[in-house]
Amino acid sequence: MEKKTHNAPKLDDLFSSEQEIQSWFLGILDSIYDGILVADKQNVVRYVNPEYTRITGVQYHEIIGKYLADVRPGAMLPQIIQSGIAMDGVYRREGDVEYVVDMAPIKINGLIVGGISVVKDITEVRRLTKEVSKYEKKTNRLKHMVQQAYRAKYTFGDLIGDSEESLKVAQFAKKIALGDTDILITGESGTGKELYAQAIHNASRRAAMPFVALNCATLTPSLVESELFGYEEGAFTGARKGGKTGLFEIADAGTILLDEIGELSLKVQAKLLRVLQERTVRKVGESTEISVDVRIIASTNRDLRTMVTQERFREDLFYRLNVLNVKLPPLRERILDVVPLAKHFLAQYARRTGKIYEFSLEVFDCLVAYHWPGNIRELKNTVEFAANMCEELIITPIHLPTPFYVETFGPIQKSLSELVGDAEKKIIQSVLRSTGVTVEGKRRAAAQLRISLATLYNKIKLFSLDK
């Protein structure tokens, strides 16, 4: 089978005359942005384009038909024509103009008939480089400002609690902080979910980058979407001139906390799922997507699994988030943390007011006997309330909020020793629920309570807990 070949058209087929050919080639050379100079074998300049005269400052009539060495002392093109060896990147300067020259011999049928210089202006390149550098510095300053504005305050060192439950959660959170997988923090309101999120961020490789938090429950669905993803100018009525940068962009290279994620609409959940999968965001009113490097920490006091069955939370999003789940126990399940937390909050309040407060022992009994439906947040508020009610700097049970005091003990019909006994019984019951009532469980309980095993057995018998 005969192979077909494609024959390139000859110049004679494209142009009607040699004059037209010459006009075309000169037009092409004149249009090139780099400077062009052509000399013949005798080093006489035969052609320069307008860009050459602009860059070098040498006018057309000053150089055409002249020996190159006469007009341009130090020119190296004659050496190239003589040696037949090309050179590139030769630096030259004319006044304030800097440029580099590439030079090569012109050969026809293997014979050198001249040479060509291609001149590239680098003055504009330097100017643009300086402009880019200036904007880079400005951008870096803005990035630094963002990093300072969006910083995580708390670390794992700020966590208060020596109970077994607290230590287990903190140990798990420290371990997963070192990775880069997204995290779901669950727990009742007031258990310290944002504090844990900040501590995780500060223990991660992203610690120096922004930590951005958004409470999804405080904004309408449309506002949540524009806050998270941003919007283009004119995307909707009332859109800010110049548009808005979304929190995902601000958090780039850092961490974003989506607090109360269970409050997001299904529409926003769908967009969030795409961010989790693709690590790209699309502004409202924009057709293109932006890549982001963000670690997502979501938190909620809702039962997301139940919300999935009720079709109020996307199942695919739930399983995408629920890879690493930090479950914060309520305060009533880590009652041994109540006293150290109360002391911590009282010390904080004392630093703000300049006064030194103390708790009476009876107050500790009241605090550990309480159910704490509002968890750590309620404990902090209770301590501040009591400090405000206290005039003698010694906080006693009478300084506690009335509903709190009544709920703890009801009408005061018992002696102090009986009230203390009730509190002691509740503490031992709580610890035994956690450790179990086996011999080994009781040993762990005694260790947590910092009492001997014999004393624990006596208390169990005294309060009839063995029944």
Tab-separated table of C-alpha atoms in Angstrom:
chain	number	residue	atom	x	y	z
A	1	MET	CA	0.000	0.000	0.000
A	2	GLU	CA	1.435	3.357	-1.008
A	3	LYS	CA	2.088	5.721	1.890
A	4	LYS	CA	0.672	9.190	1.490
A	5	THR	CA	2.986	12.103	2.230
A	6	HIS	CA	2.150	15.713	3.016
A	7	ASN	CA	4.263	18.118	0.993
A	8	ALA	CA	4.813	21.551	2.522
A	9	PRO	CA	3.850	24.387	0.152
A	10	LYS	CA	6.654	26.318	-1.463
A	11	LEU	CA	7.021	30.057	-0.891
A	12	ASP	CA	6.354	30.602	-4.587
A	13	ASP	CA	2.968	28.987	-4.093
A	14	LEU	CA	2.131	31.315	-1.181
A	15	PHE	CA	3.423	34.610	-2.492
A	16	SER	CA	3.148	36.219	-5.891
A	17	SER	CA	6.627	37.759	-5.934
A	18	GLU	CA	9.936	37.950	-4.089
A	19	GLN	CA	9.038	41.484	-3.050
A	20	GLU	CA	5.906	40.189	-1.314
A	21	ILE	CA	7.980	37.499	0.433
A	22	GLN	CA	10.436	40.121	1.650
A	23	SER	CA	7.618	42.375	2.849
A	24	TRP	CA	6.081	39.509	4.831
A	25	PHE	CA	9.339	38.553	6.541
A	26	LEU	CA	10.233	42.148	7.360
A	27	GLY	CA	6.738	42.643	8.773
A	28	ILE	CA	7.179	39.602	10.978
A	29	LEU	CA	10.563	40.809	12.252
A	30	ASP	CA	9.213	44.321	12.851
A	31	SER	CA	6.396	42.838	14.974
A	32	ILE	CA	8.619	40.819	17.308
A	33	TYR	CA	8.711	42.237	20.844
A	34	ASP	CA	12.448	41.451	21.246
A	35	GLY	CA	15.069	43.568	19.484
A	36	ILE	CA	16.499	42.042	16.277
A	37	LEU	CA	19.782	42.992	14.526
A	38	VAL	CA	21.099	41.215	11.402
A	39	ALA	CA	24.623	41.693	10.020
A	40	ASP	CA	26.216	40.168	6.959
A	41	LYS	CA	29.483	38.245	6.705
A	42	GLN	CA	31.442	41.503	6.547
A	43	ASN	CA	29.806	42.642	9.813
A	44	VAL	CA	27.760	45.316	8.047
A	45	VAL	CA	24.355	45.846	9.666
A	46	ARG	CA	21.599	44.964	7.218
A	47	TYR	CA	18.514	45.115	9.435
A	48	VAL	CA	17.249	46.266	12.873
A	49	ASN	CA	13.630	46.231	14.000
A	50	PRO	CA	11.890	49.063	15.916
A	51	GLU	CA	12.229	47.215	19.236
A	52	TYR	CA	16.018	47.136	18.832
A	53	THR	CA	16.196	50.917	18.498
A	54	ARG	CA	13.860	51.330	21.490
A	55	ILE	CA	15.940	49.102	23.756
A	56	THR	CA	19.424	50.259	22.715
A	57	GLY	CA	18.658	53.861	21.820
A	58	VAL	CA	20.505	53.483	18.509
A	59	GLN	CA	18.461	54.974	15.683
A	60	TYR	CA	17.806	53.183	12.398
A	61	HIS	CA	19.754	55.622	10.205
A	62	GLU	CA	22.730	55.543	12.614
A	63	ILE	CA	23.388	51.813	12.219
A	64	ILE	CA	21.970	50.495	8.917
A	65	GLY	CA	24.737	49.970	6.338
A	66	LYS	CA	27.443	50.678	8.927
A	67	TYR	CA	30.075	48.349	10.296
A	68	LEU	CA	28.722	47.034	13.592
A	69	ALA	CA	32.008	47.592	15.458
A	70	ASP	CA	31.979	51.282	14.431
A	71	VAL	CA	28.506	51.942	15.805
A	72	ARG	CA	28.491	49.462	18.678
A	73	PRO	CA	32.007	49.251	20.158
A	74	GLY	CA	32.408	46.034	22.110
A	75	ALA	CA	29.758	44.205	20.074
A	76	MET	CA	30.418	40.445	20.100
A	77	LEU	CA	28.409	39.490	17.011
A	78	PRO	CA	31.465	39.807	14.713
A	79	GLN	CA	33.185	37.102	16.797
A	80	ILE	CA	30.104	34.885	16.425
A	81	ILE	CA	30.111	35.362	12.638
A	82	GLN	CA	33.796	34.510	12.470
A	83	SER	CA	33.725	31.500	14.851
A	84	GLY	CA	30.300	30.140	13.964
A	85	ILE	CA	29.602	29.476	17.663
A	86	ALA	CA	26.423	30.868	19.178
A	87	MET	CA	26.260	32.625	22.548
A	88	ASP	CA	23.302	33.472	24.754
A	89	GLY	CA	22.524	35.489	27.852
A	90	VAL	CA	25.200	38.162	27.326
A	91	TYR	CA	24.423	41.066	29.682
A	92	ARG	CA	24.534	44.647	28.306
A	93	ARG	CA	23.525	48.038	29.647
A	94	GLU	CA	22.749	51.301	27.803
A	95	GLY	CA	22.100	54.154	30.198
A	96	ASP	CA	19.206	53.095	32.425
A	97	VAL	CA	18.262	50.223	30.152
A	98	GLU	CA	19.495	46.700	30.921
A	99	TYR	CA	19.211	43.852	28.467
A	100	VAL	CA	20.620	40.465	27.523
A	101	VAL	CA	21.643	39.385	24.017
A	102	ASP	CA	21.423	35.988	22.330
A	103	MET	CA	23.669	35.723	19.236
A	104	ALA	CA	23.972	33.082	16.532
A	105	PRO	CA	25.546	32.745	13.064
A	106	ILE	CA	23.282	32.629	10.001
A	107	LYS	CA	24.073	29.672	7.766
A	108	ILE	CA	22.891	28.905	4.239
A	109	ASN	CA	23.826	25.549	2.746
A	110	GLY	CA	26.338	25.113	5.566
A	111	LEU	CA	28.109	28.400	4.911
A	112	ILE	CA	28.100	31.353	7.324
A	113	VAL	CA	26.580	34.355	5.596
A	114	GLY	CA	26.046	36.611	8.616
A	115	GLY	CA	24.818	36.745	12.175
A	116	ILE	CA	21.770	37.701	14.212
A	117	SER	CA	21.420	39.268	17.660
A	118	VAL	CA	18.215	38.947	19.683
A	119	VAL	CA	18.016	41.610	22.390
A	120	LYS	CA	15.742	41.123	25.408
A	121	ASP	CA	14.920	44.067	27.645
A	122	ILE	CA	15.196	43.115	31.321
A	123	THR	CA	14.544	46.596	32.733
A	124	GLU	CA	10.784	46.008	32.620
A	125	VAL	CA	11.263	42.549	34.056
A	126	ARG	CA	13.188	44.038	36.970
A	127	ARG	CA	10.501	46.661	37.508
A	128	LEU	CA	7.758	44.044	37.499
A	129	THR	CA	9.838	41.873	39.848
A	130	LYS	CA	10.075	44.777	42.272
A	131	GLU	CA	6.322	45.300	42.026
A	132	VAL	CA	5.700	41.622	42.659
A	133	SER	CA	8.098	41.718	45.607
A	134	LYS	CA	6.276	44.737	47.021
A	135	TYR	CA	2.917	43.001	46.761
A	136	GLU	CA	4.385	39.818	48.229
A	137	LYS	CA	5.563	41.785	51.252
A	138	LYS	CA	2.136	43.375	51.558
A	139	THR	CA	0.464	39.974	51.230
A	140	ASN	CA	2.773	38.514	53.861
A	141	ARG	CA	1.918	41.377	56.219
A	142	LEU	CA	-1.776	40.726	55.651
A	143	LYS	CA	-1.259	37.004	56.248
A	144	HIS	CA	0.555	37.803	59.483
A	145	MET	CA	-2.312	40.053	60.554
A	146	VAL	CA	-4.804	37.281	59.778
A	147	GLN	CA	-2.744	34.783	61.764
A	148	GLN	CA	-2.650	37.156	64.724
A	149	ALA	CA	-6.382	37.878	64.495
A	150	TYR	CA	-7.347	34.210	64.232
A	151	ARG	CA	-5.281	32.551	66.909
A	152	ALA	CA	-6.160	29.662	69.186
A	153	LYS	CA	-5.761	30.727	72.814
A	154	TYR	CA	-5.927	27.437	74.690
A	155	THR	CA	-3.548	24.476	74.827
A	156	PHE	CA	-3.738	21.082	76.497
A	157	GLY	CA	-1.985	22.702	79.458
A	158	ASP	CA	-5.151	24.725	80.062
A	159	LEU	CA	-7.279	21.614	80.560
A	160	ILE	CA	-8.256	21.129	84.204
A	161	GLY	CA	-9.083	17.665	85.500
A	162	ASP	CA	-7.400	14.665	87.079
A	163	SER	CA	-10.282	12.215	86.854
A	164	GLU	CA	-9.762	9.047	84.872
A	165	GLU	CA	-12.416	10.148	82.369
A	166	SER	CA	-10.694	13.487	81.710
A	167	LEU	CA	-7.237	11.957	81.386
A	168	LYS	CA	-8.455	9.387	78.832
A	169	VAL	CA	-10.091	12.034	76.643
A	170	ALA	CA	-7.075	14.353	76.822
A	171	GLN	CA	-4.697	11.522	75.928
A	172	PHE	CA	-6.795	10.585	72.893
A	173	ALA	CA	-7.094	14.208	71.750
A	174	LYS	CA	-3.326	14.758	72.032
A	175	LYS	CA	-2.686	11.678	69.912
A	176	ILE	CA	-5.006	12.634	67.058
A	177	ALA	CA	-3.842	16.268	67.117
A	178	LEU	CA	-0.569	15.157	65.530
A	179	GLY	CA	-2.354	13.922	62.400
A	180	ASP	CA	-4.340	15.850	59.827
A	181	THR	CA	-7.658	13.975	59.721
A	182	ASP	CA	-10.852	15.962	60.323
A	183	ILE	CA	-12.304	15.634	63.824
A	184	LEU	CA	-15.778	15.524	65.389
A	185	ILE	CA	-16.094	16.685	69.011
A	186	THR	CA	-19.329	15.695	70.768
A	187	GLY	CA	-20.619	16.501	74.212
A	188	GLU	CA	-23.301	18.326	76.132
A	189	SER	CA	-23.416	22.101	76.119
A	190	GLY	CA	-20.788	23.579	78.410
A	191	THR	CA	-18.363	20.635	78.395
A	192	GLY	CA	-15.511	22.603	76.739
A	193	LYS	CA	-15.727	21.592	73.083
A	194	GLU	CA	-14.129	24.782	71.724
A	195	LEU	CA	-11.358	24.638	74.321
A	196	TYR	CA	-10.506	21.129	73.097
A	197	ALA	CA	-10.636	22.280	69.467
A	198	GLN	CA	-8.153	25.085	70.180
A	199	ALA	CA	-5.877	22.749	72.127
A	200	ILE	CA	-5.876	20.258	69.245
A	201	HIS	CA	-5.003	23.028	66.771
A	202	ASN	CA	-2.148	24.301	68.953
A	203	ALA	CA	-0.729	20.778	69.266
A	204	SER	CA	-0.849	20.196	65.490
A	205	ARG	CA	1.534	21.098	62.671
A	206	ARG	CA	-0.882	23.933	61.826
A	207	ALA	CA	-0.356	25.721	65.155
A	208	ALA	CA	1.278	28.787	63.583
A	209	MET	CA	-1.549	29.207	61.067
A	210	PRO	CA	-5.079	30.638	61.552
A	211	PHE	CA	-7.674	29.043	63.811
A	212	VAL	CA	-11.108	30.195	62.622
A	213	ALA	CA	-14.304	29.396	64.540
A	214	LEU	CA	-17.920	29.772	63.441
A	215	ASN	CA	-20.979	29.061	65.584
A	216	CYS	CA	-23.381	27.649	63.008
A	217	ALA	CA	-26.372	28.115	65.349
A	218	THR	CA	-26.099	31.911	65.438
A	219	LEU	CA	-26.598	32.594	61.706
A	220	THR	CA	-29.323	31.974	59.148
A	221	PRO	CA	-28.564	29.360	56.439
A	222	SER	CA	-27.863	32.032	53.815
A	223	LEU	CA	-25.504	33.920	56.130
A	224	VAL	CA	-23.692	30.722	57.105
A	225	GLU	CA	-23.072	29.994	53.429
A	226	SER	CA	-21.659	33.454	52.669
A	227	GLU	CA	-19.552	33.387	55.864
A	228	LEU	CA	-18.047	29.992	55.115
A	229	PHE	CA	-17.547	30.263	51.356
A	230	GLY	CA	-17.565	34.034	50.710
A	231	TYR	CA	-19.208	35.718	47.729
A	232	GLU	CA	-18.396	37.712	44.612
A	233	GLU	CA	-19.344	41.349	44.139
A	234	GLY	CA	-22.940	41.567	42.935
A	235	ALA	CA	-23.712	37.956	43.861
A	236	PHE	CA	-26.941	39.084	45.525
A	237	THR	CA	-28.769	42.223	46.603
A	238	GLY	CA	-26.802	43.932	49.332
A	239	ALA	CA	-23.547	42.119	48.552
A	240	ARG	CA	-20.501	44.076	49.692
A	241	LYS	CA	-18.512	45.927	47.042
A	242	GLY	CA	-15.496	43.843	46.152
A	243	GLY	CA	-17.137	40.709	47.507
A	244	LYS	CA	-16.243	38.847	50.684
A	245	THR	CA	-13.533	36.349	51.566
A	246	GLY	CA	-14.961	33.192	53.119
A	247	LEU	CA	-13.751	31.681	56.381
A	248	PHE	CA	-12.406	28.634	54.556
A	249	GLU	CA	-10.055	30.894	52.574
A	250	ILE	CA	-9.032	32.747	55.724
A	251	ALA	CA	-8.306	29.434	57.452
A	252	ASP	CA	-6.153	28.191	54.554
A	253	ALA	CA	-3.217	26.141	55.930
A	254	GLY	CA	-4.879	26.283	59.362
A	255	THR	CA	-7.934	24.911	61.146
A	256	ILE	CA	-11.615	25.808	61.017
A	257	LEU	CA	-14.025	24.957	63.840
A	258	LEU	CA	-17.653	24.487	62.849
A	259	ASP	CA	-19.378	24.709	66.225
A	260	GLU	CA	-22.904	23.268	66.469
A	261	ILE	CA	-22.624	21.685	63.034
A	262	GLY	CA	-25.982	19.988	63.571
A	263	GLU	CA	-27.649	23.354	62.937
A	264	LEU	CA	-26.494	23.571	59.306
A	265	SER	CA	-29.134	23.325	56.595
A	266	LEU	CA	-29.065	20.333	54.258
A	267	LYS	CA	-27.994	22.631	51.406
A	268	VAL	CA	-24.952	23.891	53.290
A	269	GLN	CA	-24.221	20.338	54.451
A	270	ALA	CA	-23.991	19.279	50.790
A	271	LYS	CA	-21.479	22.054	50.028
A	272	LEU	CA	-19.515	21.205	53.155
A	273	LEU	CA	-19.317	17.561	52.079
A	274	ARG	CA	-17.717	18.664	48.805
A	275	VAL	CA	-15.156	20.712	50.717
A	276	LEU	CA	-14.320	17.662	52.821
A	277	GLN	CA	-13.918	15.477	49.737
A	278	GLU	CA	-12.252	17.843	47.259
A	279	ARG	CA	-10.667	20.501	49.505
A	280	THR	CA	-12.047	23.203	47.222
A	281	VAL	CA	-14.569	25.988	47.865
A	282	ARG	CA	-16.745	27.993	45.512
A	283	LYS	CA	-17.830	31.495	46.415
A	284	VAL	CA	-21.484	32.427	46.106
A	285	GLY	CA	-21.949	33.832	42.594
A	286	GLU	CA	-18.646	32.394	41.333
A	287	SER	CA	-18.221	29.618	38.757
A	288	THR	CA	-14.654	28.596	39.585
A	289	GLU	CA	-13.384	26.779	42.652
A	290	ILE	CA	-10.498	27.660	44.966
A	291	SER	CA	-8.230	25.045	46.520
A	292	VAL	CA	-7.880	25.226	50.313
A	293	ASP	CA	-5.695	23.339	52.766
A	294	VAL	CA	-7.859	23.284	55.892
A	295	ARG	CA	-8.344	20.867	58.764
A	296	ILE	CA	-11.983	20.787	59.833
A	297	ILE	CA	-13.031	20.292	63.434
A	298	ALA	CA	-16.792	19.992	63.882
A	299	SER	CA	-18.532	20.029	67.237
A	300	THR	CA	-22.093	19.452	68.373
A	301	ASN	CA	-24.245	18.765	71.432
A	302	ARG	CA	-26.781	17.007	69.187
A	303	ASP	CA	-27.128	13.284	68.534
A	304	LEU	CA	-26.139	13.344	64.860
A	305	ARG	CA	-26.851	9.647	64.422
A	306	THR	CA	-30.482	10.214	65.433
A	307	MET	CA	-30.638	13.266	63.160
A	308	VAL	CA	-29.485	11.056	60.276
A	309	THR	CA	-32.391	8.645	60.844
A	310	GLN	CA	-34.727	11.658	60.926
A	311	GLU	CA	-33.191	12.876	57.621
A	312	ARG	CA	-32.126	16.158	59.227
A	313	PHE	CA	-28.416	15.433	58.794
A	314	ARG	CA	-26.739	13.903	55.751
A	315	GLU	CA	-25.611	10.337	56.334
A	316	ASP	CA	-22.579	10.675	54.042
A	317	LEU	CA	-21.460	13.825	55.857
A	318	PHE	CA	-21.904	12.144	59.247
A	319	TYR	CA	-19.715	9.186	58.326
A	320	ARG	CA	-17.179	11.496	56.692
A	321	LEU	CA	-16.886	13.492	59.935
A	322	ASN	CA	-17.230	10.665	62.428
A	323	VAL	CA	-13.790	9.142	61.815
A	324	LEU	CA	-12.113	10.615	64.892
A	325	ASN	CA	-14.710	11.349	67.566
A	326	VAL	CA	-13.657	13.126	70.757
A	327	LYS	CA	-16.479	12.432	73.225
A	328	LEU	CA	-16.430	14.855	76.155
A	329	PRO	CA	-18.113	13.417	79.273
A	330	PRO	CA	-20.521	15.637	81.225
A	331	LEU	CA	-19.256	17.077	84.504
A	332	ARG	CA	-21.512	14.797	86.556
A	333	GLU	CA	-19.575	11.813	85.186
A	334	ARG	CA	-16.212	13.236	86.245
A	335	ILE	CA	-17.158	14.628	89.619
A	336	LEU	CA	-13.545	14.519	90.837
A	337	ASP	CA	-12.813	17.439	88.482
A	338	VAL	CA	-15.348	19.739	90.171
A	339	VAL	CA	-13.118	20.972	93.001
A	340	PRO	CA	-9.982	21.687	90.914
A	341	LEU	CA	-12.144	23.416	88.292
A	342	ALA	CA	-13.864	25.535	90.951
A	343	LYS	CA	-10.486	26.560	92.394
A	344	HIS	CA	-9.243	27.435	88.901
A	345	PHE	CA	-12.257	29.645	88.135
A	346	LEU	CA	-12.014	31.351	91.543
A	347	ALA	CA	-8.318	32.097	90.933
A	348	GLN	CA	-9.209	33.581	87.534
A	349	TYR	CA	-11.849	35.808	89.098
A	350	ALA	CA	-9.457	36.833	91.878
A	351	ARG	CA	-6.843	37.929	89.307
A	352	ARG	CA	-9.415	40.133	87.584
A	353	THR	CA	-10.628	41.763	90.779
A	354	GLY	CA	-7.389	41.860	92.744
A	355	LYS	CA	-9.041	40.105	95.715
A	356	ILE	CA	-8.039	36.795	97.263
A	357	TYR	CA	-10.989	34.463	97.854
A	358	GLU	CA	-11.213	31.094	99.552
A	359	PHE	CA	-13.810	28.323	99.606
A	360	SER	CA	-15.032	26.863	102.846
A	361	LEU	CA	-14.958	23.060	103.009
A	362	GLU	CA	-18.759	23.018	103.102
A	363	VAL	CA	-18.861	24.645	99.667
A	364	PHE	CA	-16.847	21.784	98.172
A	365	ASP	CA	-19.374	19.343	99.593
A	366	CYS	CA	-22.172	21.313	97.944
A	367	LEU	CA	-20.375	21.497	94.601
A	368	VAL	CA	-19.593	17.787	94.311
A	369	ALA	CA	-23.149	16.840	95.318
A	370	TYR	CA	-24.721	18.908	92.541
A	371	HIS	CA	-25.887	17.389	89.231
A	372	TRP	CA	-24.417	20.140	86.974
A	373	PRO	CA	-26.841	20.097	84.033
A	374	GLY	CA	-24.964	23.105	82.593
A	375	ASN	CA	-21.586	21.388	83.018
A	376	ILE	CA	-18.342	23.401	83.234
A	377	ARG	CA	-19.961	26.623	82.031
A	378	GLU	CA	-22.496	26.425	84.856
A	379	LEU	CA	-19.730	25.740	87.377
A	380	LYS	CA	-17.814	28.823	86.232
A	381	ASN	CA	-20.951	30.972	86.496
A	382	THR	CA	-21.703	29.553	89.948
A	383	VAL	CA	-18.209	30.401	91.212
A	384	GLU	CA	-18.438	33.976	89.910
A	385	PHE	CA	-21.908	34.411	91.392
A	386	ALA	CA	-20.708	33.197	94.806
A	387	ALA	CA	-17.646	35.492	94.670
A	388	ASN	CA	-19.897	38.459	93.912
A	389	MET	CA	-22.169	37.576	96.843
A	390	CYS	CA	-19.244	37.127	99.228
A	391	GLU	CA	-18.185	40.115	101.342
A	392	GLU	CA	-15.711	38.470	103.731
A	393	LEU	CA	-13.643	36.736	100.997
A	394	ILE	CA	-14.582	33.330	102.453
A	395	ILE	CA	-17.184	31.706	100.202
A	396	THR	CA	-19.689	29.562	102.134
A	397	PRO	CA	-22.790	27.665	101.025
A	398	ILE	CA	-25.002	30.702	101.679
A	399	HIS	CA	-23.244	32.524	98.829
A	400	LEU	CA	-24.236	29.912	96.248
A	401	PRO	CA	-27.206	30.584	93.935
A	402	THR	CA	-30.509	29.781	95.678
A	403	PRO	CA	-31.821	27.315	93.040
A	404	PHE	CA	-28.440	25.550	93.129
A	405	TYR	CA	-28.485	25.261	96.931
A	406	VAL	CA	-32.092	24.061	97.105
A	407	GLU	CA	-31.592	21.508	94.314
A	408	THR	CA	-28.510	20.151	96.031
A	409	PHE	CA	-29.989	19.646	99.473
A	410	GLY	CA	-33.645	20.630	99.342
A	411	PRO	CA	-34.943	22.310	102.495
A	412	ILE	CA	-32.158	22.294	105.115
A	413	GLN	CA	-33.349	19.606	107.493
A	414	LYS	CA	-30.076	17.740	108.098
A	415	SER	CA	-26.996	18.423	110.141
A	416	LEU	CA	-23.728	19.362	108.476
A	417	SER	CA	-22.255	15.902	109.114
A	418	GLU	CA	-25.290	14.321	107.433
A	419	LEU	CA	-24.976	16.639	104.440
A	420	VAL	CA	-21.279	15.809	104.155
A	421	GLY	CA	-22.098	12.115	104.372
A	422	ASP	CA	-24.638	12.448	101.567
A	423	ALA	CA	-22.065	14.186	99.400
A	424	GLU	CA	-19.445	11.545	100.208
A	425	LYS	CA	-21.868	8.767	99.294
A	426	LYS	CA	-22.658	10.373	95.932
A	427	ILE	CA	-18.965	10.725	95.097
A	428	ILE	CA	-18.185	7.083	95.911
A	429	GLN	CA	-21.232	5.922	93.930
A	430	SER	CA	-20.112	7.977	90.918
A	431	VAL	CA	-16.556	6.613	91.005
A	432	LEU	CA	-17.724	3.004	91.400
A	433	ARG	CA	-20.019	3.400	88.387
A	434	SER	CA	-16.927	4.315	86.398
A	435	THR	CA	-14.509	1.697	87.743
A	436	GLY	CA	-16.908	-1.164	88.451
A	437	VAL	CA	-17.461	-3.064	91.718
A	438	THR	CA	-15.034	-5.907	91.139
A	439	VAL	CA	-12.027	-6.161	93.445
A	440	GLU	CA	-9.855	-4.554	90.762
A	441	GLY	CA	-12.503	-1.888	90.161
A	442	LYS	CA	-12.575	-1.041	93.880
A	443	ARG	CA	-8.776	-0.785	93.917
A	444	ARG	CA	-8.950	1.757	91.072
A	445	ALA	CA	-11.737	3.615	92.872
A	446	ALA	CA	-9.689	3.838	96.075
A	447	ALA	CA	-6.722	5.149	94.072
A	448	GLN	CA	-8.888	7.831	92.416
A	449	LEU	CA	-10.369	8.857	95.756
A	450	ARG	CA	-6.892	8.844	97.322
A	451	ILE	CA	-7.992	6.634	100.211
A	452	SER	CA	-6.937	3.143	101.243
A	453	LEU	CA	-8.823	0.118	99.995
A	454	ALA	CA	-9.798	-0.680	103.608
A	455	THR	CA	-11.283	2.795	104.049
A	456	LEU	CA	-13.248	2.376	100.832
A	457	TYR	CA	-14.702	-0.939	102.049
A	458	ASN	CA	-15.696	0.747	105.318
A	459	LYS	CA	-17.426	3.568	103.411
A	460	ILE	CA	-19.221	1.062	101.162
A	461	LYS	CA	-20.508	-0.725	104.255
A	462	LEU	CA	-21.393	2.543	106.047
A	463	PHE	CA	-23.472	3.828	103.138
A	464	SER	CA	-24.891	0.377	102.288
A	465	LEU	CA	-23.467	0.609	98.784
A	466	ASP	CA	-22.801	-3.116	98.706
A	467	LYS	CA	-26.534	-3.663	98.435
